Short mmCIF file of N, CA and C in Angstrom, two decimals:
data_model
loop_
_atom_site.label_atom_id
_atom_site.label_comp_id
_atom_site.label_asym_id
_atom_site.label_seq_id
_atom_site.Cartn_x
_atom_site.Cartn_y
_atom_site.Cartn_z
N MET A 29 -23.48 15.94 -19.78
CA MET A 29 -23.38 17.23 -19.13
C MET A 29 -23.04 18.26 -20.21
N GLY A 30 -23.89 19.24 -20.42
CA GLY A 30 -23.62 20.24 -21.43
C GLY A 30 -23.87 21.62 -20.88
N GLY A 31 -23.75 22.60 -21.77
CA GLY A 31 -24.06 23.97 -21.41
C GLY A 31 -23.24 24.49 -20.25
N LYS A 32 -23.95 25.31 -19.44
CA LYS A 32 -23.30 25.97 -18.30
C LYS A 32 -22.70 24.99 -17.30
N GLN A 33 -23.42 23.93 -17.01
CA GLN A 33 -22.93 22.97 -16.02
C GLN A 33 -21.68 22.24 -16.51
N GLY A 34 -21.66 21.91 -17.81
CA GLY A 34 -20.48 21.26 -18.37
C GLY A 34 -19.27 22.17 -18.34
N PHE A 35 -19.49 23.43 -18.71
CA PHE A 35 -18.41 24.41 -18.67
C PHE A 35 -17.90 24.58 -17.25
N ARG A 36 -18.83 24.69 -16.32
CA ARG A 36 -18.47 24.87 -14.90
C ARG A 36 -17.63 23.69 -14.40
N ALA A 37 -18.05 22.48 -14.74
CA ALA A 37 -17.32 21.29 -14.30
C ALA A 37 -15.92 21.28 -14.91
N GLN A 38 -15.82 21.64 -16.19
CA GLN A 38 -14.52 21.68 -16.84
C GLN A 38 -13.63 22.76 -16.23
N TYR A 39 -14.23 23.90 -15.89
CA TYR A 39 -13.46 24.97 -15.25
C TYR A 39 -12.89 24.49 -13.92
N PHE A 40 -13.73 23.85 -13.11
CA PHE A 40 -13.24 23.40 -11.81
C PHE A 40 -12.19 22.29 -11.95
N THR A 41 -12.28 21.50 -12.99
CA THR A 41 -11.23 20.52 -13.27
C THR A 41 -9.91 21.24 -13.51
N ALA A 42 -9.95 22.28 -14.35
CA ALA A 42 -8.74 23.05 -14.66
C ALA A 42 -8.20 23.74 -13.42
N ARG A 43 -9.08 24.41 -12.69
CA ARG A 43 -8.66 25.19 -11.52
C ARG A 43 -8.09 24.27 -10.44
N ASN A 44 -8.78 23.17 -10.17
CA ASN A 44 -8.30 22.23 -9.15
C ASN A 44 -6.96 21.62 -9.55
N ALA A 45 -6.80 21.33 -10.83
CA ALA A 45 -5.52 20.79 -11.31
C ALA A 45 -4.40 21.80 -11.10
N LEU A 46 -4.67 23.07 -11.39
CA LEU A 46 -3.66 24.12 -11.18
C LEU A 46 -3.28 24.20 -9.71
N GLU A 47 -4.27 24.22 -8.84
CA GLU A 47 -4.00 24.35 -7.41
C GLU A 47 -3.32 23.12 -6.83
N ALA A 48 -3.56 21.96 -7.43
CA ALA A 48 -2.96 20.71 -6.94
C ALA A 48 -1.58 20.46 -7.53
N GLY A 49 -1.16 21.31 -8.46
CA GLY A 49 0.15 21.12 -9.06
C GLY A 49 0.16 20.17 -10.23
N ASN A 50 -1.01 19.83 -10.74
CA ASN A 50 -1.10 18.96 -11.91
C ASN A 50 -1.19 19.86 -13.16
N TYR A 51 -0.06 20.43 -13.51
CA TYR A 51 -0.03 21.49 -14.51
C TYR A 51 -0.36 21.03 -15.91
N ASP A 52 -0.01 19.80 -16.27
CA ASP A 52 -0.36 19.32 -17.61
C ASP A 52 -1.87 19.26 -17.79
N VAL A 53 -2.58 18.75 -16.79
CA VAL A 53 -4.05 18.70 -16.85
C VAL A 53 -4.60 20.12 -16.89
N ALA A 54 -4.07 21.00 -16.06
CA ALA A 54 -4.54 22.39 -16.03
C ALA A 54 -4.35 23.04 -17.39
N ARG A 55 -3.19 22.90 -17.98
CA ARG A 55 -2.90 23.53 -19.27
C ARG A 55 -3.84 23.03 -20.35
N ARG A 56 -4.02 21.72 -20.42
CA ARG A 56 -4.92 21.16 -21.44
C ARG A 56 -6.35 21.62 -21.21
N SER A 57 -6.78 21.62 -19.96
CA SER A 57 -8.15 22.01 -19.65
C SER A 57 -8.40 23.47 -19.98
N TYR A 58 -7.50 24.35 -19.56
CA TYR A 58 -7.68 25.77 -19.86
C TYR A 58 -7.67 26.03 -21.36
N SER A 59 -6.78 25.39 -22.09
CA SER A 59 -6.70 25.65 -23.53
C SER A 59 -8.00 25.25 -24.22
N ARG A 60 -8.66 24.20 -23.74
CA ARG A 60 -9.95 23.79 -24.32
C ARG A 60 -11.07 24.75 -23.93
N LEU A 61 -11.03 25.27 -22.73
CA LEU A 61 -12.11 26.12 -22.22
C LEU A 61 -12.14 27.50 -22.85
N ILE A 62 -11.01 28.06 -23.19
CA ILE A 62 -10.92 29.46 -23.60
C ILE A 62 -11.82 29.77 -24.80
N ALA A 63 -11.85 28.90 -25.78
CA ALA A 63 -12.63 29.15 -26.99
C ALA A 63 -14.12 29.32 -26.71
N ASP A 64 -14.64 28.65 -25.69
CA ASP A 64 -16.07 28.70 -25.38
C ASP A 64 -16.38 29.54 -24.15
N ALA A 65 -15.42 30.33 -23.69
CA ALA A 65 -15.58 31.03 -22.41
C ALA A 65 -16.32 32.36 -22.51
N GLY A 66 -16.53 32.87 -23.71
CA GLY A 66 -17.24 34.14 -23.85
C GLY A 66 -16.58 35.24 -23.04
N PRO A 67 -17.35 35.93 -22.19
CA PRO A 67 -16.78 37.04 -21.42
C PRO A 67 -15.75 36.61 -20.37
N LEU A 68 -15.66 35.33 -20.10
CA LEU A 68 -14.66 34.83 -19.14
C LEU A 68 -13.34 34.46 -19.81
N ALA A 69 -13.26 34.59 -21.12
CA ALA A 69 -12.08 34.12 -21.85
C ALA A 69 -10.79 34.76 -21.34
N GLU A 70 -10.81 36.06 -21.11
CA GLU A 70 -9.57 36.72 -20.70
C GLU A 70 -9.14 36.28 -19.31
N ARG A 71 -10.09 36.06 -18.42
CA ARG A 71 -9.73 35.54 -17.09
C ARG A 71 -9.12 34.15 -17.21
N LEU A 72 -9.70 33.32 -18.07
CA LEU A 72 -9.16 31.97 -18.25
C LEU A 72 -7.80 32.01 -18.93
N GLU A 73 -7.59 32.96 -19.83
CA GLU A 73 -6.26 33.11 -20.43
C GLU A 73 -5.21 33.42 -19.37
N LEU A 74 -5.57 34.26 -18.41
CA LEU A 74 -4.63 34.58 -17.34
C LEU A 74 -4.33 33.33 -16.51
N GLU A 75 -5.35 32.55 -16.20
CA GLU A 75 -5.12 31.31 -15.45
C GLU A 75 -4.30 30.32 -16.28
N TYR A 76 -4.55 30.30 -17.58
CA TYR A 76 -3.77 29.44 -18.48
C TYR A 76 -2.30 29.87 -18.48
N ALA A 77 -2.06 31.17 -18.58
CA ALA A 77 -0.68 31.68 -18.52
C ALA A 77 -0.04 31.30 -17.19
N HIS A 78 -0.81 31.40 -16.11
CA HIS A 78 -0.29 31.03 -14.79
C HIS A 78 0.06 29.55 -14.74
N SER A 79 -0.76 28.71 -15.37
CA SER A 79 -0.45 27.27 -15.38
C SER A 79 0.83 27.00 -16.17
N GLU A 80 1.04 27.73 -17.25
CA GLU A 80 2.29 27.59 -18.01
C GLU A 80 3.48 28.04 -17.17
N LEU A 81 3.31 29.14 -16.44
CA LEU A 81 4.37 29.62 -15.55
C LEU A 81 4.71 28.58 -14.50
N ARG A 82 3.70 28.05 -13.84
CA ARG A 82 3.92 27.06 -12.79
C ARG A 82 4.53 25.77 -13.33
N ALA A 83 4.24 25.46 -14.59
CA ALA A 83 4.79 24.25 -15.22
C ALA A 83 6.24 24.47 -15.67
N GLY A 84 6.71 25.71 -15.58
CA GLY A 84 8.08 26.00 -16.00
C GLY A 84 8.22 26.32 -17.47
N ASN A 85 7.10 26.51 -18.15
CA ASN A 85 7.13 26.87 -19.57
C ASN A 85 7.13 28.39 -19.67
N PHE A 86 8.24 29.00 -19.30
CA PHE A 86 8.34 30.45 -19.16
C PHE A 86 8.11 31.22 -20.46
N PRO A 87 8.67 30.78 -21.59
CA PRO A 87 8.42 31.54 -22.82
C PRO A 87 6.93 31.60 -23.18
N GLU A 88 6.24 30.48 -23.04
CA GLU A 88 4.81 30.44 -23.37
C GLU A 88 4.00 31.26 -22.37
N ALA A 89 4.32 31.16 -21.10
CA ALA A 89 3.62 31.95 -20.09
C ALA A 89 3.79 33.44 -20.37
N ALA A 90 5.00 33.86 -20.70
CA ALA A 90 5.26 35.27 -21.00
C ALA A 90 4.51 35.71 -22.25
N ARG A 91 4.49 34.86 -23.26
CA ARG A 91 3.80 35.20 -24.52
C ARG A 91 2.30 35.38 -24.29
N ILE A 92 1.68 34.43 -23.60
CA ILE A 92 0.23 34.51 -23.35
C ILE A 92 -0.09 35.74 -22.51
N ALA A 93 0.67 35.95 -21.45
CA ALA A 93 0.40 37.07 -20.55
C ALA A 93 0.64 38.41 -21.25
N ALA A 94 1.67 38.51 -22.08
CA ALA A 94 1.94 39.76 -22.80
C ALA A 94 0.81 40.07 -23.78
N SER A 95 0.33 39.05 -24.47
CA SER A 95 -0.78 39.23 -25.39
C SER A 95 -2.03 39.70 -24.64
N LEU A 96 -2.27 39.10 -23.51
CA LEU A 96 -3.42 39.48 -22.69
C LEU A 96 -3.26 40.90 -22.16
N ALA A 97 -2.09 41.25 -21.68
CA ALA A 97 -1.84 42.60 -21.15
C ALA A 97 -2.06 43.66 -22.22
N ALA A 98 -1.72 43.35 -23.46
CA ALA A 98 -1.88 44.30 -24.56
C ALA A 98 -3.34 44.62 -24.84
N ARG A 99 -4.24 43.72 -24.45
CA ARG A 99 -5.67 43.90 -24.70
C ARG A 99 -6.44 44.36 -23.47
N GLN A 100 -5.75 44.53 -22.35
CA GLN A 100 -6.41 44.85 -21.09
C GLN A 100 -6.09 46.26 -20.63
N SER A 101 -6.81 46.68 -19.59
CA SER A 101 -6.50 47.94 -18.92
C SER A 101 -6.76 47.73 -17.43
N GLY A 102 -6.32 48.67 -16.64
CA GLY A 102 -6.57 48.64 -15.21
C GLY A 102 -5.91 47.46 -14.51
N ALA A 103 -6.59 46.98 -13.47
CA ALA A 103 -6.04 45.89 -12.66
C ALA A 103 -5.89 44.60 -13.45
N ALA A 104 -6.77 44.36 -14.43
CA ALA A 104 -6.65 43.15 -15.25
C ALA A 104 -5.34 43.17 -16.04
N ARG A 105 -4.98 44.34 -16.56
CA ARG A 105 -3.69 44.47 -17.25
C ARG A 105 -2.55 44.26 -16.27
N GLY A 106 -2.68 44.84 -15.07
CA GLY A 106 -1.66 44.66 -14.05
C GLY A 106 -1.44 43.20 -13.69
N ALA A 107 -2.52 42.45 -13.57
CA ALA A 107 -2.40 41.02 -13.24
C ALA A 107 -1.69 40.27 -14.36
N ALA A 108 -2.01 40.60 -15.60
CA ALA A 108 -1.33 39.95 -16.73
C ALA A 108 0.15 40.32 -16.76
N LEU A 109 0.45 41.59 -16.49
CA LEU A 109 1.86 42.01 -16.46
C LEU A 109 2.63 41.34 -15.33
N ALA A 110 1.96 41.06 -14.22
CA ALA A 110 2.63 40.37 -13.11
C ALA A 110 3.05 38.97 -13.54
N VAL A 111 2.17 38.26 -14.24
CA VAL A 111 2.52 36.92 -14.73
C VAL A 111 3.60 37.03 -15.80
N GLN A 112 3.45 37.99 -16.71
CA GLN A 112 4.45 38.19 -17.75
C GLN A 112 5.82 38.48 -17.15
N GLY A 113 5.87 39.42 -16.22
CA GLY A 113 7.15 39.79 -15.60
C GLY A 113 7.79 38.65 -14.85
N THR A 114 6.98 37.89 -14.13
CA THR A 114 7.50 36.74 -13.39
C THR A 114 8.07 35.70 -14.35
N ALA A 115 7.33 35.43 -15.43
CA ALA A 115 7.80 34.45 -16.42
C ALA A 115 9.08 34.92 -17.10
N GLN A 116 9.14 36.21 -17.44
CA GLN A 116 10.35 36.73 -18.09
C GLN A 116 11.54 36.71 -17.14
N HIS A 117 11.29 36.96 -15.86
CA HIS A 117 12.37 36.89 -14.87
C HIS A 117 12.93 35.47 -14.80
N GLU A 118 12.04 34.50 -14.65
CA GLU A 118 12.49 33.10 -14.57
C GLU A 118 13.17 32.66 -15.86
N LEU A 119 12.64 33.10 -17.00
CA LEU A 119 13.27 32.79 -18.28
C LEU A 119 14.67 33.40 -18.35
N GLY A 120 14.79 34.65 -17.93
CA GLY A 120 16.09 35.31 -17.93
C GLY A 120 17.12 34.60 -17.07
N LEU A 121 16.70 34.17 -15.89
CA LEU A 121 17.61 33.43 -15.01
C LEU A 121 18.05 32.12 -15.66
N ALA A 122 17.12 31.43 -16.30
CA ALA A 122 17.46 30.17 -16.98
C ALA A 122 18.42 30.43 -18.13
N GLN A 123 18.18 31.49 -18.88
CA GLN A 123 19.06 31.82 -20.00
C GLN A 123 20.46 32.15 -19.51
N LEU A 124 20.56 32.92 -18.43
CA LEU A 124 21.87 33.25 -17.88
C LEU A 124 22.59 31.99 -17.41
N ALA A 125 21.86 31.07 -16.79
CA ALA A 125 22.46 29.82 -16.31
C ALA A 125 22.99 28.98 -17.47
N GLU A 126 22.38 29.13 -18.64
CA GLU A 126 22.82 28.41 -19.84
C GLU A 126 23.93 29.15 -20.59
N GLY A 127 24.36 30.29 -20.05
CA GLY A 127 25.41 31.07 -20.71
C GLY A 127 24.91 31.98 -21.81
N LYS A 128 23.61 32.14 -21.93
CA LYS A 128 23.02 33.01 -22.96
C LYS A 128 22.84 34.41 -22.37
N THR A 129 23.96 35.12 -22.22
CA THR A 129 23.98 36.39 -21.49
C THR A 129 23.09 37.45 -22.12
N GLU A 130 23.19 37.65 -23.42
CA GLU A 130 22.39 38.72 -24.05
C GLU A 130 20.90 38.41 -23.98
N ALA A 131 20.52 37.17 -24.26
CA ALA A 131 19.10 36.80 -24.17
C ALA A 131 18.60 36.93 -22.74
N GLY A 132 19.42 36.49 -21.79
CA GLY A 132 19.05 36.59 -20.38
C GLY A 132 18.88 38.02 -19.94
N LYS A 133 19.79 38.87 -20.38
CA LYS A 133 19.70 40.29 -20.03
C LYS A 133 18.43 40.90 -20.62
N ALA A 134 18.13 40.59 -21.87
CA ALA A 134 16.92 41.12 -22.51
C ALA A 134 15.66 40.66 -21.78
N SER A 135 15.63 39.41 -21.36
CA SER A 135 14.48 38.91 -20.61
C SER A 135 14.35 39.61 -19.27
N LEU A 136 15.48 39.84 -18.60
CA LEU A 136 15.44 40.53 -17.31
C LEU A 136 14.99 41.98 -17.46
N VAL A 137 15.43 42.65 -18.51
CA VAL A 137 15.01 44.03 -18.76
C VAL A 137 13.49 44.07 -19.00
N ALA A 138 12.98 43.13 -19.79
CA ALA A 138 11.54 43.06 -20.04
C ALA A 138 10.77 42.77 -18.76
N ALA A 139 11.30 41.87 -17.94
CA ALA A 139 10.66 41.54 -16.66
C ALA A 139 10.63 42.75 -15.75
N GLN A 140 11.74 43.47 -15.70
CA GLN A 140 11.82 44.66 -14.85
C GLN A 140 10.78 45.70 -15.28
N ALA A 141 10.61 45.88 -16.58
CA ALA A 141 9.63 46.84 -17.08
C ALA A 141 8.20 46.42 -16.73
N ALA A 142 7.89 45.15 -16.95
CA ALA A 142 6.53 44.66 -16.66
C ALA A 142 6.22 44.78 -15.17
N LEU A 143 7.12 44.32 -14.33
CA LEU A 143 6.88 44.37 -12.88
C LEU A 143 6.87 45.81 -12.38
N GLY A 144 7.71 46.66 -12.94
CA GLY A 144 7.72 48.07 -12.55
C GLY A 144 6.38 48.73 -12.84
N THR A 145 5.79 48.40 -13.97
CA THR A 145 4.47 48.94 -14.32
C THR A 145 3.42 48.50 -13.30
N VAL A 146 3.48 47.25 -12.89
CA VAL A 146 2.52 46.74 -11.90
C VAL A 146 2.71 47.45 -10.56
N ILE A 147 3.94 47.52 -10.10
CA ILE A 147 4.23 48.12 -8.79
C ILE A 147 3.82 49.58 -8.76
N GLU A 148 4.12 50.29 -9.84
CA GLU A 148 3.80 51.72 -9.89
C GLU A 148 2.31 51.98 -10.06
N GLY A 149 1.67 51.24 -10.95
CA GLY A 149 0.27 51.51 -11.27
C GLY A 149 -0.75 50.77 -10.44
N HIS A 150 -0.35 49.64 -9.86
CA HIS A 150 -1.30 48.81 -9.12
C HIS A 150 -0.66 48.22 -7.87
N PRO A 151 -0.27 49.07 -6.94
CA PRO A 151 0.38 48.56 -5.72
C PRO A 151 -0.51 47.60 -4.93
N GLU A 152 -1.81 47.68 -5.14
CA GLU A 152 -2.73 46.77 -4.45
C GLU A 152 -2.54 45.32 -4.89
N LEU A 153 -1.90 45.11 -6.03
CA LEU A 153 -1.63 43.76 -6.51
C LEU A 153 -0.38 43.16 -5.87
N ASP A 154 0.32 43.95 -5.06
CA ASP A 154 1.54 43.48 -4.39
C ASP A 154 1.49 43.83 -2.89
N PRO A 155 0.46 43.36 -2.19
CA PRO A 155 0.30 43.77 -0.79
C PRO A 155 1.41 43.30 0.14
N LEU A 156 2.08 42.22 -0.21
CA LEU A 156 3.16 41.69 0.64
C LEU A 156 4.55 42.09 0.16
N GLY A 157 4.61 42.76 -0.97
CA GLY A 157 5.89 43.23 -1.48
C GLY A 157 6.71 42.21 -2.24
N SER A 158 6.12 41.08 -2.61
CA SER A 158 6.90 40.06 -3.31
C SER A 158 7.32 40.51 -4.71
N MET A 159 6.43 41.23 -5.40
CA MET A 159 6.83 41.73 -6.72
C MET A 159 7.90 42.81 -6.60
N ALA A 160 7.77 43.65 -5.58
CA ALA A 160 8.80 44.67 -5.35
C ALA A 160 10.14 44.01 -5.06
N GLY A 161 10.12 42.94 -4.29
CA GLY A 161 11.35 42.20 -4.00
C GLY A 161 11.94 41.58 -5.25
N ARG A 162 11.09 41.01 -6.09
CA ARG A 162 11.55 40.42 -7.36
C ARG A 162 12.13 41.53 -8.25
N HIS A 163 11.45 42.67 -8.29
CA HIS A 163 11.90 43.81 -9.09
C HIS A 163 13.29 44.26 -8.63
N ALA A 164 13.49 44.35 -7.33
CA ALA A 164 14.80 44.75 -6.78
C ALA A 164 15.87 43.71 -7.10
N SER A 165 15.50 42.45 -7.03
CA SER A 165 16.43 41.37 -7.36
C SER A 165 16.88 41.46 -8.82
N ILE A 166 15.93 41.76 -9.68
CA ILE A 166 16.26 41.92 -11.10
C ILE A 166 17.22 43.09 -11.31
N ALA A 167 16.93 44.21 -10.65
CA ALA A 167 17.80 45.39 -10.78
C ALA A 167 19.22 45.07 -10.33
N ALA A 168 19.33 44.35 -9.22
CA ALA A 168 20.66 43.98 -8.71
C ALA A 168 21.38 43.06 -9.70
N ARG A 169 20.66 42.11 -10.27
CA ARG A 169 21.27 41.18 -11.22
C ARG A 169 21.72 41.92 -12.48
N LEU A 170 20.87 42.82 -12.97
CA LEU A 170 21.23 43.59 -14.17
C LEU A 170 22.45 44.46 -13.92
N ALA A 171 22.58 44.99 -12.73
CA ALA A 171 23.73 45.84 -12.40
C ALA A 171 25.04 45.05 -12.45
N ARG A 172 24.96 43.74 -12.24
CA ARG A 172 26.16 42.89 -12.26
C ARG A 172 26.48 42.37 -13.66
N LEU A 173 25.60 42.57 -14.61
CA LEU A 173 25.84 42.05 -15.97
C LEU A 173 26.64 43.02 -16.81
#
């Protein structure tokens, strides 16, 4: 299986693994696909960042998503910032739980900025208000630090 059909099969392997919670398979599959994805590379990078987020690899998810957001505009940038902000929020909470107050605070501030940009510029990406709720939770946590 080569060419378009091979790529398609590999993509569905990655996507199905992500949706099924098999994050190691998803991460490996996405990382292999990105180099050959052509115009789909940035979309696959976002899915790759999402797989890192879901796997609990928050620093890597934030790094990938931030890099992607820096190269994007419009709703694509908003989607990358949503993953970045979510990863930074989770990273900040983990850092605070480990007693790393300054690092945790810095991660929460970065998360608040990323999510605030999404909420303000692309409210259509938060139709149920979950990002707004996360943003408010971050603000409340920062106020207590």
